[in-house]
C-alpha cells in the first residue's frame, strides 16, 4: 500500500476487514505483527505514538473520542500538545474557526455537550491543530446525518486542496469515500485485494456488488 | 411532596430496623443477677429515629430528582454558593485577609493542643493536595499513598539517626525519595486502570509497611525510631512549646507553597495532559501525549508531597514506627480528596479541615466515629458526588480571534 503526498486515499472494506487496525498501526497505537511502515522513507512501525505524531501523522479516531469534560478550546489545545509555536497555533485556530464556523460559538462548552456532527468537526479540528502532513480519518461519517456527512466530506476535500495535507480515509460508506478520494484500496480479511483509482473502483463491478449495493 | 407511599415505605423501614436491632438494642442480659432485661424504650427510639431519617432521605432524593428534571431550578443551592463566593473578589478578599490574621495569630491565642491539631489538619491538607494530583487530575486511583508518607518519614528518621542530618537538609531529600518511589510504583502499574490499579497500589502500601515492620536491621522494626531531632531555626533549637508554634508556621508556609505549585501544575501543559489522559487514553495517544511519561509524572509529583510531609511528620512527633502508616491513613487522605471535591484545591483543603478537625472537636462521639464517617461518605456519594466544592474548569477567553488578539491564558 502506498500513499503519495497531497493525495486523498481511501481504504474501504466490510466490518472486521482490518481497516481500523491498519490505521491504528500507522499511528502506533497497535504495533504491527509483521511488515514495515515507512513515512517519508523512515520506518515508523517501532516508534511510540507520540513520536509518530511529532513526525506529522495525526489521527481522528473512530467514534471521535473527544475529551468530554474539557471545553472545545481545551480540546483544540490538546491537539496542539506537541507544538510550542504559539503564534502559528493562533493562526491555525483562526483557520479552523473559518473551516468550522460553528466551533467558535461553542468554544467554552465542554466537548460532551456538542452534537454528534459538532463533535466530529471538533475531532477533525483537534487533529488539524497538530499541523499534520498526513491526516488519518477513521469513519468520519459514523452516526451522522447525511447532510452533515456531506458537509464534512466537503471540508475534508477543502483541507486537502488548501493545505496539501495528505489524507488517508477509512470508511464503511464506500460510495461517499470513493467520490471524495483520488485512489482507493479494498480490504478483505486483513489484506488488500484491490487497488485502483477511485473512479475505476466506483465503476468496478465487484466493488459495486460488494460495497456499493448496486 | 411526601405522599402516602413514601410514608408507608418509611414505616416499613422503621419496622425492619426495629427488627434488625432487636437483639442488640432491646435484649440485655445481666450476668450478675442472671436476669434478662427488656429495654423496650430503645426499640421505640430506633423505630422513631429510622422513620424520621427515612422520611428525610426520601424527601432529599425527591428534591434531587426534581432538580435533575428541570435544570437551573435548583442552581442557587448551598454548594454552588461556595463557588460563587470564590469568584467574587468583593466577598473573598475580606474573608481572605481575616483568614490570614486568624492563621497568624492562632498559635498565640489557643493552647498548644489546638495548635497541634491545626498543624495536623494542615499536613493532611498538603497530603490531600498531593494525592489530588494522582486521583483528581490524572484519575489514577491510588490506595497506597501512605507508603510515600512512610518513605519520607523514615528517610528523615534514619538519616537523622545514623548521620545526624538536619530537618532542612532532609526535607528535599525526603521529597525526592518520595518521587523516586512514586516512579518505582508507577512503572509496573502503567498498564493497569481503575480497580486493578487500586488493588496494586493498595498492595504496594502494605509492602512498604511490612518491610518497615520486619526488617529490623534497617528500620528497627515495630519498636520504631525515637529521639528524632525537631526542626531547627538557623541552627537554633526551640523548647517544646516554641517548636510546636514553629512547626505550625512551617506548615502554613509549606501549605501555601503546595497550593501555589499545585494550582500552577493544574493549569499547565502537563496538567491538561493529565486531565485528558483521565478522560480518554487512546485519544490522548493520538494527540501525541506520551502516556508513560505523563502517568509517571503524576505518580512522582503526587508522591513528592507525601515524602515531604513524611519528613515533617517525623520531625514533629520525634518518634515514628510502622503503625503510623497503615491503610487507614491512605483511606483518610483519599476521603479528604473525595469529600472535598476531586481536582478542586479549595475543596481538598476544606475536606482536610473537616475530616481532621471535626473528629478532634467531637471527641464525645468518638465511639461512633467510623459510623458517622461511613454515613457521611454514603450521603455525599448520593447527593453530591462531585464533592463539596467541585472543580471549576478554567475558562480561556478568545473574544477577538480574527483581530489576532489571541490567547489570554
Coordinates of C-alpha atoms in Angstrom, one line a residue:
Chain A
X1 CA 0.0 0.0 0.0
X2 CA 1.3 3.4 -0.8
X3 CA 0.2 7.0 -0.2
X4 CA 1.8 9.8 -2.1
X5 CA 2.0 13.4 -0.8
X6 CA -1.1 15.5 -1.3
X7 CA -3.4 12.6 -2.2
X8 CA -6.7 11.6 -0.7
X9 CA -6.6 7.8 -0.3
X10 CA -9.4 5.7 0.9
X11 CA -9.5 2.3 2.4
X12 CA -12.8 0.5 2.1
X13 CA -14.0 -2.9 3.3
X14 CA -16.6 -4.8 5.3
X15 CA -16.9 -4.9 9.0
X16 CA -13.9 -6.6 10.6
X17 CA -11.7 -6.4 7.5
X18 CA -9.0 -4.7 9.4
X19 CA -9.4 -1.1 8.3
X20 CA -9.2 0.5 11.7
X21 CA -6.3 -1.8 12.7
X22 CA -4.4 -0.6 9.7
X23 CA -4.9 2.9 10.8
X24 CA -4.0 2.2 14.4
X25 CA -0.8 0.6 13.2
X26 CA 0.2 3.7 11.2
X27 CA -0.4 5.9 14.3
X28 CA 1.4 3.4 16.5
X29 CA -1.4 2.6 18.8
X30 CA -1.4 -1.1 17.7
X31 CA 2.1 -2.4 16.9
X32 CA 2.1 -4.4 13.7
X33 CA 2.9 -8.1 13.9
X34 CA 5.0 -8.1 10.8
X35 CA 5.8 -5.8 7.9
X36 CA 7.1 -2.3 7.8
X37 CA 5.5 1.2 7.7
X38 CA 7.6 3.9 6.1
X39 CA 6.8 7.6 6.4
X40 CA 8.9 9.9 4.3
X41 CA 11.3 7.0 3.8
X42 CA 11.8 6.3 7.5
X43 CA 10.5 3.2 9.3
X44 CA 7.9 4.2 11.9
X45 CA 6.4 1.0 12.9
X46 CA 8.6 0.6 16.0
X47 CA 8.1 4.2 17.3
X48 CA 5.8 5.2 20.1
X49 CA 2.6 7.0 19.3
X50 CA 3.9 10.4 20.5
X51 CA 7.0 10.2 18.2
X52 CA 4.8 9.4 15.3
X53 CA 2.5 12.4 15.9
X54 CA 5.6 14.6 16.2
X55 CA 6.6 13.4 12.7
X56 CA 3.4 14.8 11.3
X57 CA 0.9 12.0 11.4
X58 CA -2.3 12.9 13.1
X59 CA -5.4 10.7 13.7
X60 CA -9.1 11.3 14.0
X61 CA -10.0 8.2 15.9
X62 CA -13.1 6.1 15.3
X63 CA -16.1 7.3 17.2
X64 CA -14.5 10.8 17.5
X65 CA -13.1 10.3 21.1
X66 CA -13.1 13.9 22.0
X67 CA -12.5 14.8 25.7
X68 CA -16.0 15.1 27.0
X69 CA -15.2 17.2 30.1
X70 CA -12.7 19.5 28.5
X71 CA -14.0 22.6 26.8
X72 CA -13.8 22.9 23.0
X73 CA -10.9 25.3 23.3
X74 CA -9.1 22.8 25.6
X75 CA -9.8 20.0 23.2
X76 CA -8.2 22.0 20.4
X77 CA -5.2 22.9 22.6
X78 CA -4.7 19.2 23.3
X79 CA -4.4 18.7 19.6
X80 CA -1.5 21.2 19.6
X81 CA 0.0 19.5 22.6
X82 CA 3.4 18.8 21.0
X83 CA 3.7 22.3 19.4
X84 CA 5.4 25.2 21.0
X85 CA 4.9 27.8 18.3
X86 CA 2.2 29.9 20.0
X87 CA 1.8 32.3 17.0
X88 CA 1.3 29.6 14.5
X89 CA -1.2 27.9 16.8
X90 CA -3.2 31.1 16.9
X91 CA -3.2 31.3 13.1
X92 CA -4.3 27.7 12.9
X93 CA -7.1 28.3 15.3
X94 CA -8.3 31.1 13.1
X95 CA -8.2 28.8 10.1
X96 CA -10.1 26.1 11.9
X97 CA -12.7 28.6 13.0
X98 CA -13.2 29.6 9.4
X99 CA -13.4 26.0 8.4
X100 CA -16.0 25.2 11.0
X101 CA -17.9 28.4 11.8
X102 CA -19.9 26.6 14.5
X103 CA -16.9 25.9 16.7
X104 CA -16.1 29.5 17.9
X105 CA -19.6 29.9 19.2
X106 CA -19.2 26.7 21.2
X107 CA -15.7 27.2 22.4
X108 CA -16.5 27.4 26.2
X109 CA -18.8 24.4 26.1
X110 CA -17.5 21.1 27.2
X111 CA -16.9 18.6 24.4
X112 CA -19.6 16.2 25.7
X113 CA -22.4 18.7 25.2
X114 CA -21.8 19.1 21.5
X115 CA -23.9 17.3 18.9
X116 CA -22.5 14.3 17.0
X117 CA -21.7 16.4 13.9
X118 CA -20.1 19.1 16.0
X119 CA -18.1 16.5 17.9
X120 CA -16.8 15.1 14.6
X121 CA -15.9 18.6 13.5
X122 CA -14.1 19.1 16.7
X123 CA -12.2 15.8 16.4
X124 CA -11.1 16.8 12.9
X125 CA -10.1 20.2 14.1
X126 CA -8.2 18.8 17.0
X127 CA -6.2 16.5 14.7
X128 CA -5.5 19.5 12.4
X129 CA -4.2 21.5 15.3
X130 CA -1.1 19.2 15.2
X131 CA -0.4 20.5 11.7
X132 CA -0.3 17.1 10.2
X133 CA 1.3 16.2 6.9
X134 CA -0.8 13.1 6.9
X135 CA -4.2 13.1 8.4
X136 CA -5.8 9.8 9.2
X137 CA -9.5 9.8 9.3
X138 CA -11.4 6.8 10.8
X139 CA -15.0 6.6 9.8
X140 CA -15.9 10.3 9.9
X141 CA -19.4 9.5 8.8
X142 CA -20.1 7.3 11.7
X143 CA -23.5 8.0 13.2
X144 CA -24.1 11.3 11.4
X145 CA -27.0 12.7 9.4
X146 CA -26.5 12.6 5.6
X147 CA -26.4 16.4 5.4
X148 CA -23.7 16.7 8.0
X149 CA -21.7 13.9 6.3
X150 CA -21.8 15.8 3.0
X151 CA -20.6 18.9 4.8
X152 CA -17.8 17.0 6.5
X153 CA -16.6 15.4 3.3
X154 CA -16.6 18.8 1.6
X155 CA -14.4 20.1 4.3
X156 CA -12.1 17.2 4.1
X157 CA -11.5 17.9 0.4
X158 CA -11.1 21.6 1.2
X159 CA -8.4 20.8 3.7
X160 CA -6.6 18.6 1.2
X161 CA -6.8 21.3 -1.5
X162 CA -5.8 24.3 0.6
X163 CA -3.1 22.7 2.7
X164 CA -1.8 19.9 0.6
X165 CA -2.5 17.7 3.6
X166 CA -2.3 14.1 2.6
X167 CA -5.5 12.3 3.8
X168 CA -6.0 8.7 4.4
X169 CA -9.6 7.9 4.9
X170 CA -11.1 4.7 6.2
X171 CA -14.8 4.4 5.5
X172 CA -17.6 1.9 5.5
X173 CA -19.6 4.2 3.4
X174 CA -17.7 3.2 0.2
X175 CA -19.7 5.3 -2.2
X176 CA -19.1 8.5 -0.4
X177 CA -15.4 7.7 0.3
X178 CA -14.6 6.9 -3.3
X179 CA -16.3 10.0 -4.5
X180 CA -14.0 12.1 -2.3
X181 CA -10.8 10.2 -2.9
X182 CA -8.2 10.1 -5.6
X183 CA -7.3 6.5 -5.2
X184 CA -8.8 3.6 -3.2
X185 CA -7.8 0.3 -1.7
X186 CA -10.2 -2.5 -0.9
X187 CA -9.6 -4.6 2.1
X188 CA -10.8 -8.1 2.9
X189 CA -9.9 -10.2 5.8
X190 CA -6.9 -8.2 6.7
X191 CA -5.3 -8.0 3.3
X192 CA -5.6 -5.6 0.3
X193 CA -7.4 -7.3 -2.5
X194 CA -7.8 -4.5 -4.9
X195 CA -6.3 -1.1 -5.6
X196 CA -7.2 1.4 -8.3
X197 CA -8.2 5.0 -8.9
X198 CA -11.3 5.9 -7.1
X199 CA -13.1 6.4 -10.5
X200 CA -12.3 2.9 -11.6
X201 CA -13.3 1.4 -8.3
X202 CA -16.6 3.2 -8.5
X203 CA -17.3 1.5 -11.8
X204 CA -15.8 -1.8 -10.9
X205 CA -18.5 -4.5 -11.0
X206 CA -17.2 -6.5 -8.0
X207 CA -16.9 -3.4 -5.8
X208 CA -20.3 -2.3 -6.9
X209 CA -21.8 -5.5 -5.9
X210 CA -20.0 -5.9 -2.6
X211 CA -19.8 -2.5 -1.2
X212 CA -21.9 0.0 -3.2
X213 CA -25.1 -2.1 -3.1
X214 CA -25.8 -1.6 -6.7
Chain B
X1 CA -44.5 16.4 48.2
X2 CA -44.4 13.5 50.6
X3 CA -47.2 11.2 49.5
X4 CA -48.7 8.3 51.3
X5 CA -46.5 5.6 49.6
X6 CA -43.3 7.3 50.9
X7 CA -44.7 7.4 54.4
X8 CA -45.6 3.7 54.1
X9 CA -42.1 2.9 52.9
X10 CA -40.6 4.8 55.8
X11 CA -42.8 2.9 58.2
X12 CA -41.7 -0.4 56.7
X13 CA -38.1 0.7 57.0
X14 CA -38.6 1.6 60.7
X15 CA -40.2 -1.8 61.4
X16 CA -37.4 -3.5 59.6
X17 CA -34.8 -1.6 61.6
X18 CA -36.5 -2.3 64.9
X19 CA -36.4 -6.0 64.0
X20 CA -32.8 -5.9 63.0
X21 CA -31.6 -4.1 66.1
X22 CA -33.8 -6.0 68.4
X23 CA -31.1 -8.4 69.7
X24 CA -28.6 -5.7 70.5
X25 CA -30.8 -2.8 71.4
X26 CA -33.6 -4.5 73.3
X27 CA -32.4 -7.6 75.0
X28 CA -29.9 -7.1 77.7
X29 CA -28.5 -10.0 79.7
X30 CA -27.3 -9.1 83.1
X31 CA -24.9 -11.9 84.0
X32 CA -24.5 -10.9 87.6
X33 CA -28.2 -11.1 88.5
X34 CA -28.8 -13.8 85.9
X35 CA -31.7 -11.8 84.5
X36 CA -32.8 -10.6 81.1
X37 CA -33.8 -7.0 80.8
X38 CA -36.1 -5.9 78.1
X39 CA -35.4 -2.4 77.1
X40 CA -38.5 -1.6 75.0
X41 CA -37.9 2.1 75.0
X42 CA -34.8 1.5 72.9
X43 CA -37.0 -0.2 70.3
X44 CA -39.2 2.8 70.2
X45 CA -36.3 5.2 69.8
X46 CA -34.8 3.1 66.9
X47 CA -38.2 3.0 65.2
X48 CA -38.8 6.7 65.5
X49 CA -35.3 7.6 64.5
X50 CA -35.2 5.4 61.4
X51 CA -38.7 6.5 60.4
X52 CA -37.7 10.2 60.5
X53 CA -34.3 9.6 58.8
X54 CA -36.0 7.5 56.1
X55 CA -38.6 10.3 55.5
X56 CA -35.8 12.8 55.3
X57 CA -33.9 10.6 52.9
X58 CA -36.9 10.2 50.6
X59 CA -37.6 13.9 50.7
X60 CA -34.0 14.7 49.7
X61 CA -33.9 12.1 46.9
X62 CA -37.1 13.5 45.5
X63 CA -35.8 17.0 45.7
X64 CA -32.6 15.9 43.9
X65 CA -34.7 14.2 41.2
X66 CA -36.7 17.4 40.7
X67 CA -33.6 19.4 40.3
X68 CA -32.4 16.9 37.7
X69 CA -35.6 17.2 35.7
X70 CA -35.6 20.9 35.3
X71 CA -32.0 22.1 35.4
X72 CA -31.5 25.6 36.6
X73 CA -34.3 25.4 39.1
X74 CA -32.0 24.5 41.9
X75 CA -28.9 26.3 40.8
X76 CA -28.8 28.6 43.8
X77 CA -28.2 25.6 46.1
X78 CA -25.9 25.8 49.0
X79 CA -22.9 24.2 47.3
X80 CA -22.7 26.5 44.2
X81 CA -22.9 29.3 46.8
X82 CA -19.3 28.4 47.8
X83 CA -18.3 28.6 44.2
X84 CA -19.9 31.9 43.6
X85 CA -18.1 33.1 46.8
X86 CA -14.8 32.0 45.2
X87 CA -15.4 34.0 42.1
X88 CA -16.5 37.2 43.8
X89 CA -13.4 39.3 44.8
X90 CA -15.5 41.6 46.9
X91 CA -16.6 38.7 49.1
X92 CA -13.5 36.6 49.3
X93 CA -10.9 39.4 49.7
X94 CA -12.0 40.4 53.3
X95 CA -12.5 36.7 54.1
X96 CA -9.0 36.0 52.9
X97 CA -7.5 38.8 55.0
X98 CA -9.5 37.7 58.0
X99 CA -8.2 34.2 57.4
X100 CA -4.6 35.4 57.3
X101 CA -5.0 37.3 60.6
X102 CA -6.6 34.3 62.3
X103 CA -4.0 31.9 61.0
X104 CA -1.1 34.2 62.0
X105 CA -2.4 34.9 65.5
X106 CA -3.8 31.4 66.1
X107 CA -0.9 29.9 68.0
X108 CA -0.8 32.8 70.4
X109 CA -4.5 32.7 71.1
X110 CA -5.0 29.0 71.6
X111 CA -3.4 26.2 73.6
X112 CA -0.6 24.1 72.1
X113 CA -3.1 21.2 71.9
X114 CA -5.2 23.3 69.5
X115 CA -2.1 24.3 67.6
X116 CA -1.1 20.7 67.2
X117 CA -4.5 19.7 65.8
X118 CA -4.3 22.6 63.4
X119 CA -0.8 21.5 62.3
X120 CA -2.2 18.0 61.7
X121 CA -5.0 19.4 59.6
X122 CA -2.5 21.4 57.5
X123 CA -0.4 18.4 57.0
X124 CA -3.4 16.4 55.8
X125 CA -4.4 19.3 53.5
X126 CA -0.9 19.1 51.8
X127 CA -1.2 15.3 51.6
X128 CA -4.6 15.6 50.1
X129 CA -3.4 18.1 47.6
X130 CA -0.6 15.7 46.6
X131 CA -3.0 12.8 46.2
X132 CA -5.3 15.1 44.3
X133 CA -2.7 15.2 41.5
X134 CA -2.8 11.4 41.2
X135 CA -6.5 10.8 41.9
X136 CA -8.3 14.1 41.0
X137 CA -6.3 15.2 38.0
X138 CA -4.8 12.1 36.4
X139 CA -7.7 9.9 37.5
X140 CA -5.4 7.1 38.8
X141 CA -6.9 5.6 42.0
X142 CA -4.1 5.2 44.4
X143 CA -4.8 3.4 47.7
X144 CA -1.3 3.1 48.8
X145 CA -0.4 6.8 49.1
X146 CA 0.6 6.4 52.7
X147 CA 3.7 4.4 51.5
X148 CA 5.3 7.6 50.2
X149 CA 4.5 9.3 53.5
X150 CA 6.3 6.5 55.3
X151 CA 9.2 6.8 52.9
X152 CA 9.6 10.4 53.7
X153 CA 9.3 9.9 57.5
X154 CA 11.8 7.0 57.5
X155 CA 14.2 8.8 55.3
X156 CA 14.4 11.7 57.9
X157 CA 14.4 9.4 60.9
X158 CA 17.2 7.1 59.5
X159 CA 19.3 9.9 58.1
X160 CA 19.0 11.8 61.3
X161 CA 19.7 8.7 63.4
X162 CA 22.7 7.5 61.5
X163 CA 24.2 10.6 60.1
X164 CA 22.8 13.4 62.2
X165 CA 21.4 15.2 59.2
X166 CA 19.1 18.1 60.0
X167 CA 15.5 18.7 59.0
X168 CA 16.2 21.2 56.3
X169 CA 18.7 19.0 54.6
X170 CA 16.4 16.0 54.6
X171 CA 13.2 17.9 53.5
X172 CA 14.2 18.0 49.8
X173 CA 15.8 14.6 50.1
X174 CA 12.5 13.1 51.5
X175 CA 10.5 14.8 48.7
X176 CA 12.9 13.4 46.1
X177 CA 12.8 9.9 47.6
X178 CA 9.0 10.1 47.6
X179 CA 9.1 11.0 43.9
X180 CA 11.5 8.2 43.3
X181 CA 9.3 5.7 45.0
X182 CA 6.4 7.1 43.1
X183 CA 8.1 6.3 39.8
X184 CA 9.1 2.9 41.2
X185 CA 5.4 2.1 41.8
X186 CA 4.4 3.8 38.6
X187 CA 6.4 1.6 36.3
X188 CA 4.7 -1.8 37.0
X189 CA 1.2 -0.3 37.2
X190 CA 1.3 1.7 34.0
X191 CA -0.9 -0.8 32.1
X192 CA -3.5 -1.0 34.9
X193 CA -6.6 1.1 35.2
X194 CA -9.4 1.5 37.7
X195 CA -10.0 -1.3 40.2
X196 CA -6.8 -3.2 39.2
X197 CA -4.7 -0.2 39.8
X198 CA -6.3 0.4 43.1
X199 CA -5.5 -3.2 44.2
X200 CA -1.9 -3.0 43.2
X201 CA -1.3 0.4 44.9
X202 CA -3.0 -1.0 48.0
X203 CA -0.6 -3.9 47.9
X204 CA 2.3 -1.5 47.4
X205 CA 1.3 0.5 50.5
X206 CA 1.2 -2.7 52.6
X207 CA 4.5 -3.9 51.3
X208 CA 6.3 -0.8 52.4
X209 CA 4.7 -1.0 55.8
X210 CA 5.6 -4.7 56.2
X211 CA 9.2 -4.1 55.1
X212 CA 9.5 -1.4 57.7
X213 CA 7.9 -3.7 60.3
X214 CA 10.0 -6.7 59.7
X215 CA 13.4 -5.5 58.5
X216 CA 14.8 -5.0 62.0
X217 CA 18.3 -4.2 61.0
X218 CA 17.2 -1.4 58.7
X219 CA 14.2 0.2 60.3
X220 CA 14.3 -1.1 63.9
X221 CA 11.1 -2.9 63.3
X222 CA 7.9 -2.3 65.2
X223 CA 9.7 -0.6 68.0
X224 CA 10.3 2.3 65.7
X225 CA 12.8 5.1 65.9
X226 CA 12.8 7.6 68.8
X227 CA 14.6 10.9 69.6
X228 CA 14.3 12.3 66.1
X229 CA 15.5 15.9 66.1
X230 CA 12.9 18.6 65.8
X231 CA 13.3 21.2 63.0
X232 CA 15.9 23.9 63.8
X233 CA 15.6 27.5 63.0
X234 CA 19.0 28.6 61.6
X235 CA 20.7 26.2 63.9
X236 CA 18.6 27.1 67.0
X237 CA 16.5 24.5 68.7
X238 CA 13.3 25.5 70.3
X239 CA 11.8 24.3 73.6
X240 CA 8.7 22.1 73.2
X241 CA 6.1 24.9 73.1
X242 CA 8.2 27.0 70.8
X243 CA 8.8 24.1 68.5
X244 CA 5.0 23.5 68.2
X245 CA 4.4 27.0 67.1
X246 CA 7.4 26.9 64.8
X247 CA 6.2 23.8 63.1
X248 CA 2.7 25.3 62.8
X249 CA 4.1 28.3 60.9
X250 CA 6.3 26.0 58.9
X251 CA 3.2 24.0 57.9
X252 CA 1.4 27.2 56.9
X253 CA 4.3 28.1 54.6
X254 CA 4.5 24.6 53.2
X255 CA 0.8 24.5 52.6
X256 CA 0.9 27.8 50.8
X257 CA 3.8 26.6 48.7
X258 CA 1.8 23.4 47.9
X259 CA -1.3 25.4 46.9
X260 CA 0.8 27.6 44.6
X261 CA 2.7 24.7 42.9
X262 CA -0.4 22.5 42.5
X263 CA -2.5 25.3 41.0
X264 CA 0.3 26.1 38.6
X265 CA 0.5 22.5 37.7
X266 CA -3.2 22.2 37.2
X267 CA -3.3 24.9 34.6
X268 CA -0.1 23.9 32.9
X269 CA 0.5 21.7 29.8
X270 CA 1.1 18.7 31.9
X271 CA -1.9 19.4 34.0
X272 CA -4.1 19.4 30.9
X273 CA -2.4 16.3 29.7
X274 CA -3.3 14.6 33.0
X275 CA -6.9 15.6 32.7
X276 CA -7.1 14.5 29.1
X277 CA -5.5 11.1 30.0
X278 CA -8.1 10.7 32.6
X279 CA -10.8 11.1 30.0
X280 CA -9.5 9.1 27.1
X281 CA -6.2 7.3 26.8
X282 CA -6.5 6.4 23.1
X283 CA -7.4 9.9 22.0
X284 CA -4.5 11.2 24.2
X285 CA -2.0 9.0 22.4
X286 CA -3.4 10.0 19.1
X287 CA -2.7 13.6 20.1
X288 CA 0.9 12.7 20.7
X289 CA 0.9 12.6 24.5
X290 CA 3.4 10.2 25.9
X291 CA 1.3 8.1 28.1
X292 CA 4.2 6.6 30.1
X293 CA 5.8 9.8 30.9
X294 CA 2.5 11.6 31.8
X295 CA 1.4 8.9 34.1
X296 CA 4.8 8.6 35.8
X297 CA 5.0 12.3 36.3
X298 CA 1.6 12.2 38.0
X299 CA 2.8 9.5 40.4
X300 CA 6.1 11.2 41.0
X301 CA 4.7 14.6 41.6
X302 CA 1.9 13.3 43.8
X303 CA 4.4 11.2 45.9
X304 CA 6.7 14.2 46.3
X305 CA 4.3 15.9 48.7
X306 CA 3.8 12.8 50.7
X307 CA 7.6 12.4 51.0
X308 CA 7.9 16.0 52.2
X309 CA 5.0 15.6 54.7
X310 CA 6.6 12.4 56.0
X311 CA 9.7 14.4 56.9
X312 CA 7.6 17.0 58.7
X313 CA 5.7 14.2 60.5
X314 CA 8.8 12.5 61.8
X315 CA 10.3 15.9 62.9
X316 CA 7.1 16.8 64.7
X317 CA 6.4 13.6 66.6
X318 CA 10.1 12.8 67.1
X319 CA 9.1 9.2 67.2
X320 CA 7.9 7.0 64.3
X321 CA 7.0 3.4 63.9
X322 CA 5.2 1.5 61.1
X323 CA 1.9 1.6 63.0
X324 CA 1.5 5.3 61.8
X325 CA 1.4 4.2 58.2
X326 CA -1.4 1.8 58.0
X327 CA -4.0 1.6 55.3
X328 CA -6.5 3.7 57.2
X329 CA -4.2 6.7 56.7
X330 CA -4.4 6.2 52.9
X331 CA -8.2 5.8 53.2
X332 CA -8.5 9.1 55.2
X333 CA -6.4 11.0 52.7
X334 CA -8.5 9.6 49.9
X335 CA -11.7 10.5 51.7
X336 CA -10.3 14.1 52.1
X337 CA -9.9 14.3 48.3
X338 CA -13.3 12.7 47.5
X339 CA -15.2 14.5 50.2
X340 CA -13.7 17.9 49.3
X341 CA -14.1 17.5 45.6
X342 CA -11.7 15.8 43.2
X343 CA -9.5 18.1 41.4
X344 CA -10.5 21.2 43.4
X345 CA -7.9 22.8 45.5
X346 CA -10.2 24.7 47.9
X347 CA -12.3 21.6 48.1
X348 CA -9.4 19.4 49.2
X349 CA -8.3 21.9 51.8
X350 CA -11.8 22.2 53.2
X351 CA -12.1 18.4 53.2
X352 CA -8.9 18.1 55.2
X353 CA -10.0 20.6 57.8
X354 CA -13.4 18.9 58.2
X355 CA -12.1 15.4 58.4
X356 CA -9.3 16.1 60.7
X357 CA -10.7 18.9 62.9
X358 CA -14.2 17.6 63.4
X359 CA -13.2 14.2 65.0
X360 CA -10.9 16.1 67.3
X361 CA -13.5 18.5 68.4
X362 CA -16.2 15.9 68.7
X363 CA -14.4 13.6 71.0
X364 CA -17.8 12.9 72.7
X365 CA -18.8 10.9 69.7
X366 CA -15.5 9.2 69.2
X367 CA -17.1 5.7 69.6
X368 CA -19.3 6.5 66.6
X369 CA -16.6 8.0 64.5
X370 CA -16.4 5.2 61.9
X371 CA -20.2 5.0 61.8
X372 CA -20.6 8.8 61.1
X373 CA -17.7 8.6 58.7
X374 CA -19.3 5.9 56.6
X375 CA -22.7 7.6 56.7
X376 CA -21.2 10.9 55.6
X377 CA -19.4 9.2 52.7
X378 CA -22.6 7.5 51.5
X379 CA -24.6 10.6 51.8
X380 CA -22.0 12.5 49.8
X381 CA -22.0 10.0 47.1
X382 CA -25.8 10.1 46.7
X383 CA -26.3 13.8 47.0
X384 CA -23.1 15.5 45.9
X385 CA -20.8 13.0 44.1
X386 CA -18.6 15.8 42.8
X387 CA -17.5 16.8 46.4
X388 CA -18.2 19.8 48.5
X389 CA -16.5 22.2 46.2
X390 CA -16.4 20.9 42.7
X391 CA -13.6 21.6 40.3
X392 CA -14.2 24.6 38.1
X393 CA -12.9 24.4 34.6
X394 CA -10.6 27.3 33.8
X395 CA -12.1 29.5 31.1
X396 CA -10.0 30.6 28.2
X397 CA -11.1 33.7 26.5
X398 CA -10.8 34.1 22.8
X399 CA -13.0 37.1 22.1
X400 CA -11.3 38.5 19.1
X401 CA -9.5 35.8 17.3
X402 CA -10.0 37.5 14.0
X403 CA -8.2 40.6 15.1
X404 CA -5.3 38.5 16.2
X405 CA -5.7 39.3 19.9
X406 CA -5.0 35.8 20.7
X407 CA -4.9 33.6 23.7
X408 CA -5.1 35.1 27.1
X409 CA -4.4 32.3 29.4

